[in-house]
Coordinates of N, CA and C in Angstrom, one line a residue:
M278 N -69.0 -1.1 41.3 CA -68.4 -2.4 40.9 C -69.0 -2.9 39.6
S279 N -68.2 -3.1 38.6 CA -68.8 -3.6 37.3 C -69.1 -5.1 37.4
E280 N -70.1 -5.4 36.6 CA -70.5 -6.8 36.6 C -69.7 -7.7 35.7
A281 N -69.5 -8.9 36.0 CA -68.6 -9.8 35.2 C -69.3 -10.1 33.9
V282 N -68.6 -10.1 32.9 CA -69.1 -10.5 31.6 C -69.0 -12.0 31.4
L283 N -70.1 -12.7 31.0 CA -70.1 -14.1 30.8 C -69.5 -14.5 29.4
L284 N -69.8 -13.7 28.4 CA -69.5 -14.0 27.1 C -69.6 -12.7 26.2
T285 N -68.7 -12.5 25.3 CA -68.8 -11.4 24.4 C -68.8 -11.9 22.9
L286 N -69.8 -11.4 22.2 CA -69.9 -11.7 20.7 C -69.9 -10.4 20.0
G287 N -68.8 -10.1 19.3 CA -68.6 -8.8 18.7 C -68.7 -7.7 19.7
D288 N -69.6 -6.8 19.6 CA -69.7 -5.7 20.5 C -70.7 -6.0 21.6
Y289 N -71.4 -7.1 21.5 CA -72.5 -7.4 22.5 C -71.9 -8.3 23.6
Q290 N -72.2 -7.8 24.8 CA -71.7 -8.5 26.0 C -72.9 -9.2 26.7
F291 N -72.7 -10.5 27.0 CA -73.7 -11.2 27.8 C -73.3 -11.2 29.3
S292 N -74.1 -10.7 30.1 CA -73.8 -10.6 31.6 C -75.1 -10.9 32.4
M293 N -74.9 -10.9 33.7 CA -76.1 -11.1 34.5 C -77.1 -10.0 34.5
S294 N -76.6 -8.8 34.0 CA -77.5 -7.6 34.0 C -78.2 -7.5 32.7
N295 N -78.0 -8.4 31.7 CA -78.8 -8.4 30.5 C -79.0 -9.8 30.0
A296 N -78.9 -10.1 28.8 CA -79.3 -11.4 28.3 C -78.2 -12.5 28.7
A297 N -78.3 -13.0 29.9 CA -77.4 -14.0 30.3 C -77.8 -15.3 29.7
H298 N -76.9 -16.0 29.0 CA -77.2 -17.3 28.5 C -77.2 -18.3 29.6
E299 N -78.1 -19.2 29.6 CA -78.2 -20.3 30.6 C -77.5 -21.5 30.1
E300 N -77.3 -21.6 28.8 CA -76.7 -22.8 28.2 C -75.9 -22.5 27.0
M301 N -74.7 -23.1 26.9 CA -73.9 -22.9 25.7 C -73.5 -24.3 25.2
Q302 N -74.0 -24.7 24.0 CA -73.7 -26.0 23.5 C -72.7 -25.8 22.3
R303 N -71.6 -26.6 22.3 CA -70.6 -26.5 21.2 C -70.5 -27.8 20.5
Q304 N -70.5 -27.8 19.2 CA -70.3 -29.0 18.4 C -69.1 -28.8 17.4
T305 N -68.1 -29.7 17.5 CA -67.0 -29.6 16.6 C -67.0 -30.8 15.6
N306 N -66.9 -30.5 14.3 CA -67.0 -31.5 13.3 C -65.5 -31.8 12.8
Y307 N -65.4 -33.0 12.3 CA -64.1 -33.4 11.7 C -64.4 -34.0 10.3
R308 N -63.6 -33.6 9.3 CA -63.9 -34.0 7.9 C -63.1 -35.3 7.6
W309 N -63.9 -36.3 7.1 CA -63.4 -37.5 6.6 C -63.9 -37.8 5.2
A310 N -63.1 -38.0 4.3 CA -63.5 -38.3 2.9 C -63.6 -39.8 2.7
S311 N -64.6 -40.3 2.0 CA -64.8 -41.7 1.8 C -64.2 -42.0 0.4
Q312 N -63.4 -43.1 0.4 CA -62.8 -43.6 -0.9 C -63.3 -45.0 -1.2
A313 N -64.1 -45.1 -2.2 CA -64.6 -46.4 -2.6 C -63.5 -47.4 -3.0
R314 N -63.7 -48.7 -2.6 CA -62.7 -49.7 -2.9 C -63.4 -50.9 -3.5
L315 N -62.8 -51.6 -4.4 CA -63.3 -52.7 -5.0 C -63.4 -53.9 -4.0
T316 N -64.5 -54.5 -3.8 CA -64.8 -55.7 -3.0 C -64.5 -55.5 -1.5
R317 N -64.3 -54.2 -1.1 CA -64.1 -53.9 0.4 C -64.9 -52.7 0.8
D318 N -65.0 -52.6 2.1 CA -65.7 -51.4 2.6 C -64.9 -50.1 2.2
P319 N -65.6 -49.0 2.0 CA -64.9 -47.8 1.7 C -63.8 -47.4 2.8
A320 N -62.7 -46.8 2.4 CA -61.7 -46.3 3.3 C -62.0 -44.9 3.6
L321 N -61.7 -44.4 4.8 CA -61.9 -43.0 5.2 C -60.5 -42.4 5.3
Q322 N -60.4 -41.2 4.8 CA -59.2 -40.4 4.9 C -59.5 -39.1 5.6
Y323 N -58.7 -38.8 6.7 CA -58.9 -37.6 7.5 C -58.5 -36.4 6.6
M324 N -59.4 -35.4 6.5 CA -59.1 -34.2 5.7 C -58.9 -33.0 6.5
G325 N -59.0 -33.1 7.8 CA -58.8 -32.0 8.7 C -60.0 -31.6 9.5
P326 N -59.8 -30.6 10.3 CA -61.0 -30.1 11.1 C -62.1 -29.5 10.3
G327 N -63.3 -29.7 10.7 CA -64.4 -29.1 10.1 C -64.9 -27.9 10.8
S328 N -66.1 -27.5 10.7 CA -66.6 -26.3 11.3 C -67.0 -26.6 12.8
T329 N -67.1 -25.5 13.5 CA -67.6 -25.6 14.9 C -68.9 -24.8 15.0
S330 N -69.9 -25.3 15.6 CA -71.1 -24.6 15.8 C -71.3 -24.4 17.3
V331 N -72.0 -23.3 17.6 CA -72.3 -22.9 19.0 C -73.7 -22.5 19.1
K332 N -74.4 -23.0 20.1 CA -75.8 -22.6 20.3 C -75.9 -22.1 21.7
L333 N -76.4 -20.8 21.8 CA -76.6 -20.2 23.1 C -78.1 -20.1 23.4
Q334 N -78.5 -20.5 24.6 CA -79.9 -20.4 25.0 C -80.0 -19.6 26.3
G335 N -81.0 -18.8 26.5 CA -81.2 -18.1 27.7 C -82.5 -17.4 27.8
S336 N -82.7 -16.6 28.8 CA -83.9 -15.8 29.0 C -83.5 -14.4 29.3
I337 N -84.3 -13.5 28.9 CA -84.2 -12.0 29.2 C -85.4 -11.6 30.0
Y338 N -85.2 -10.9 31.0 CA -86.3 -10.3 31.8 C -86.2 -8.8 31.6
P339 N -86.8 -8.2 30.6 CA -86.6 -6.8 30.2 C -87.0 -5.8 31.3
Q340 N -87.9 -6.2 32.1 CA -88.3 -5.2 33.2 C -87.3 -5.2 34.3
F341 N -86.5 -6.2 34.4 CA -85.5 -6.3 35.4 C -84.2 -5.5 35.0
R342 N -83.7 -5.8 33.9 CA -82.5 -5.1 33.4 C -82.4 -5.3 31.9
G343 N -81.8 -4.4 31.2 CA -81.5 -4.5 29.8 C -82.5 -4.0 28.8
G344 N -83.8 -4.0 29.2 CA -84.8 -3.5 28.3 C -85.2 -4.4 27.2
L345 N -86.2 -4.0 26.4 CA -86.8 -4.7 25.3 C -85.9 -4.8 24.1
E346 N -85.0 -3.9 23.9 CA -84.2 -3.9 22.7 C -83.1 -4.8 22.6
Q347 N -82.9 -5.7 23.5 CA -81.7 -6.6 23.5 C -81.7 -7.5 22.3
I348 N -82.8 -8.1 21.9 CA -82.9 -9.0 20.8 C -82.6 -8.2 19.5
N349 N -83.1 -7.0 19.4 CA -82.9 -6.1 18.2 C -81.4 -5.7 18.1
Q350 N -80.8 -5.5 19.3 CA -79.3 -5.2 19.3 C -78.5 -6.3 18.7
R351 N -78.9 -7.5 19.0 CA -78.2 -8.7 18.5 C -78.5 -8.9 17.0
K352 N -79.7 -8.6 16.6 CA -80.1 -8.7 15.2 C -79.3 -7.7 14.4
N353 N -79.2 -6.5 14.9 CA -78.5 -5.4 14.2 C -77.0 -5.8 14.0
E354 N -76.4 -6.4 15.0 CA -75.0 -6.9 15.0 C -74.9 -8.0 13.9
A355 N -75.9 -8.9 13.8 CA -75.8 -10.0 12.9 C -76.0 -9.5 11.4
E356 N -76.9 -8.5 11.3 CA -77.2 -8.0 9.9 C -76.0 -7.2 9.3
K357 N -75.0 -6.9 10.1 CA -73.8 -6.3 9.5 C -73.1 -7.3 8.5
G358 N -73.4 -8.6 8.6 CA -72.9 -9.6 7.7 C -71.4 -9.8 7.8
E359 N -70.9 -9.7 9.0 CA -69.5 -9.8 9.3 C -69.3 -10.9 10.4
P360 N -68.2 -11.7 10.3 CA -67.9 -12.6 11.4 C -67.6 -11.8 12.7
L361 N -68.0 -12.4 13.8 CA -67.9 -11.7 15.1 C -67.0 -12.5 16.0
T362 N -66.1 -11.9 16.8 CA -65.2 -12.6 17.7 C -66.0 -13.0 18.9
L363 N -65.8 -14.3 19.3 CA -66.5 -14.8 20.5 C -65.4 -15.1 21.5
V364 N -65.6 -14.4 22.7 CA -64.7 -14.5 23.8 C -65.5 -14.9 25.1
D365 N -65.0 -15.9 25.8 CA -65.7 -16.3 27.0 C -65.3 -15.4 28.2
G366 N -66.0 -15.6 29.3 CA -65.8 -14.8 30.5 C -64.4 -14.9 31.1
R367 N -63.7 -16.0 30.7 CA -62.3 -16.2 31.2 C -61.3 -15.5 30.4
G368 N -61.8 -14.9 29.3 CA -60.8 -14.2 28.4 C -60.3 -15.1 27.2
N369 N -60.9 -16.3 27.1 CA -60.4 -17.2 26.0 C -61.1 -16.8 24.7
N370 N -60.3 -16.5 23.7 CA -60.8 -16.2 22.4 C -61.2 -17.5 21.7
L371 N -62.5 -17.7 21.4 CA -63.0 -18.9 20.9 C -63.0 -18.9 19.3
G372 N -62.6 -17.8 18.7 CA -62.6 -17.6 17.3 C -63.6 -16.7 16.8
R373 N -63.7 -16.6 15.4 CA -64.7 -15.7 14.8 C -65.8 -16.6 14.3
F374 N -67.1 -16.1 14.6 CA -68.3 -16.9 14.3 C -69.2 -16.0 13.5
C375 N -70.1 -16.7 12.7 CA -71.1 -16.0 12.0 C -72.5 -16.4 12.6
V376 N -73.3 -15.4 12.8 CA -74.7 -15.6 13.3 C -75.5 -16.2 12.2
K377 N -76.0 -17.5 12.5 CA -76.8 -18.1 11.5 C -78.3 -18.0 11.8
Q378 N -78.6 -17.9 13.0 CA -80.0 -17.8 13.4 C -80.2 -17.2 14.8
I379 N -81.2 -16.4 14.9 CA -81.7 -15.8 16.2 C -83.1 -16.1 16.3
S380 N -83.5 -16.8 17.4 CA -84.9 -17.1 17.7 C -85.3 -16.5 19.1
D381 N -86.5 -16.0 19.2 CA -87.0 -15.5 20.4 C -88.4 -15.8 20.6
T382 N -88.8 -16.0 21.9 CA -90.2 -16.3 22.2 C -90.6 -15.4 23.4
E383 N -91.6 -14.5 23.1 CA -92.1 -13.6 24.2 C -93.1 -14.3 25.0
K384 N -92.9 -14.2 26.4 CA -93.8 -14.9 27.3 C -94.3 -14.0 28.4
V385 N -95.4 -14.4 29.0 CA -95.9 -13.7 30.2 C -96.2 -12.2 29.8
L386 N -97.1 -12.0 28.8 CA -97.3 -10.7 28.3 C -98.2 -9.9 29.3
T387 N -97.9 -8.6 29.4 CA -98.6 -7.7 30.2 C -99.0 -6.4 29.4
G388 N -99.9 -5.7 30.0 CA -100.3 -4.4 29.4 C -100.5 -4.5 27.9
P389 N -99.9 -3.5 27.2 CA -100.1 -3.5 25.7 C -99.1 -4.5 25.0
G390 N -99.1 -5.8 25.4 CA -98.3 -6.8 24.8 C -96.8 -6.7 25.1
I391 N -96.5 -6.2 26.3 CA -95.1 -6.2 26.7 C -94.7 -7.5 27.4
P392 N -93.7 -8.2 26.9 CA -93.3 -9.4 27.6 C -92.5 -9.2 28.9
R393 N -92.8 -10.0 29.8 CA -92.0 -10.0 31.1 C -90.8 -10.9 31.0
R394 N -90.9 -11.8 30.0 CA -89.8 -12.8 29.8 C -89.6 -13.0 28.3
I395 N -88.4 -13.1 27.8 CA -88.1 -13.4 26.4 C -87.1 -14.5 26.4
D396 N -87.5 -15.7 25.9 CA -86.5 -16.8 25.8 C -85.9 -16.6 24.4
F397 N -84.6 -16.9 24.4 CA -83.9 -16.7 23.1 C -82.9 -17.8 22.8
S398 N -82.5 -18.0 21.6 CA -81.4 -18.9 21.2 C -80.7 -18.2 20.0
L399 N -79.4 -18.4 20.0 CA -78.5 -17.9 19.0 C -77.8 -19.1 18.4
S400 N -77.8 -19.3 17.1 CA -77.0 -20.3 16.5 C -75.8 -19.7 15.7
L401 N -74.6 -20.1 16.0 CA -73.4 -19.5 15.5 C -72.6 -20.7 14.7
E402 N -71.9 -20.3 13.7 CA -71.0 -21.2 13.1 C -69.7 -20.6 12.8
S403 N -68.6 -21.4 13.0 CA -67.3 -20.8 12.8 C -67.1 -20.3 11.4
Y404 N -66.4 -19.2 11.3 CA -66.2 -18.4 10.1 C -65.3 -19.2 9.1
G405 N -64.3 -19.9 9.6 CA -63.4 -20.6 8.7 C -62.3 -19.7 8.2
E406 N -61.3 -19.5 8.9 CA -60.2 -18.6 8.6 C -59.5 -19.1 7.3
N407 N -58.8 -18.2 6.6 CA -58.1 -18.6 5.4 C -56.7 -19.2 5.7
A408 N -56.1 -18.9 6.8 CA -54.7 -19.3 7.0 C -54.7 -20.8 7.2
V409 N -53.6 -21.4 6.8 CA -53.4 -22.9 7.0 C -52.6 -23.0 8.3
P410 N -52.6 -24.1 9.0 CA -52.0 -24.3 10.3 C -50.5 -24.0 10.3
D411 N -49.7 -24.3 9.2 CA -48.3 -24.0 9.3 C -47.9 -22.6 9.0
G412 N -48.9 -21.7 8.9 CA -48.6 -20.3 8.6 C -48.6 -19.9 7.2
G413 N -48.7 -20.9 6.3 CA -48.7 -20.6 4.8 C -50.0 -19.8 4.5
S414 N -50.0 -19.4 3.3 CA -51.1 -18.5 2.8 C -52.4 -19.3 2.4
G415 N -52.2 -20.6 2.1 CA -53.3 -21.4 1.7 C -53.6 -21.2 0.2
G416 N -52.9 -20.3 -0.4 CA -53.1 -20.1 -1.8 C -52.0 -20.8 -2.6
N417 N -52.2 -20.8 -3.9 CA -51.2 -21.4 -4.8 C -50.1 -20.4 -5.1
D418 N -49.3 -20.1 -4.2 CA -48.2 -19.1 -4.3 C -46.9 -19.8 -4.4
S419 N -45.9 -19.1 -4.9 CA -44.5 -19.6 -4.9 C -43.6 -19.1 -3.8
G420 N -44.2 -18.4 -2.9 CA -43.4 -17.8 -1.8 C -43.3 -18.7 -0.6
G421 N -43.4 -20.0 -0.7 CA -43.3 -20.8 0.5 C -44.7 -21.2 1.0
G422 N -44.8 -21.7 2.2 CA -46.1 -22.1 2.7 C -46.4 -23.5 2.4
F423 N -47.7 -23.8 2.8 CA -48.1 -25.2 2.7 C -48.0 -25.8 1.3
W424 N -48.6 -25.2 0.3 CA -48.6 -25.8 -1.0 C -47.2 -25.9 -1.6
S425 N -46.4 -24.9 -1.4 CA -45.0 -25.0 -1.9 C -44.3 -26.2 -1.3
N426 N -44.4 -26.4 0.0 CA -43.7 -27.5 0.7 C -44.3 -28.8 0.2
F427 N -45.6 -28.9 0.1 CA -46.3 -30.1 -0.4 C -45.8 -30.5 -1.8
L428 N -45.8 -29.5 -2.7 CA -45.4 -29.8 -4.1 C -43.9 -30.2 -4.1
A429 N -43.1 -29.6 -3.3 CA -41.7 -30.0 -3.2 C -41.5 -31.4 -2.8
R430 N -42.3 -31.9 -1.9 CA -42.2 -33.2 -1.3 C -42.6 -34.3 -2.4
I431 N -43.6 -34.0 -3.2 CA -44.1 -35.0 -4.1 C -43.3 -34.9 -5.5
A432 N -42.5 -33.9 -5.7 CA -41.8 -33.8 -7.0 C -40.6 -34.7 -7.1

């Protein structure tokens, strides 16, 4: 019987048999531009959604399962310099994310410096896809899409 996957980031799967994350913290930002006004407080204008960041924290017990190379596997994936698809254990595609930081702390050392426990954290940030919500290209093209519709409305 195969073990349930808790989360997948690119090719790396988090499950109970390897680096199971104990906590996933998500932060979603929204962009508001400030417009200065004479003799009044500045007005804010909604500019759209901002970036989403995700922080994963957990522990690895390399002697139990998964081995010592789990952190290096994640670093190798991050060093490809490509956004990675994040999918939760329920099959929900959370989008593409970039690995911004990997931290690890080796604890309870035995023998020749082999850790019995490795605490880790991963900091991810949403990649920021190029497509605009209405399906337009987001570029200044004449083939329709967001900018063509916008320019037509104000002309």
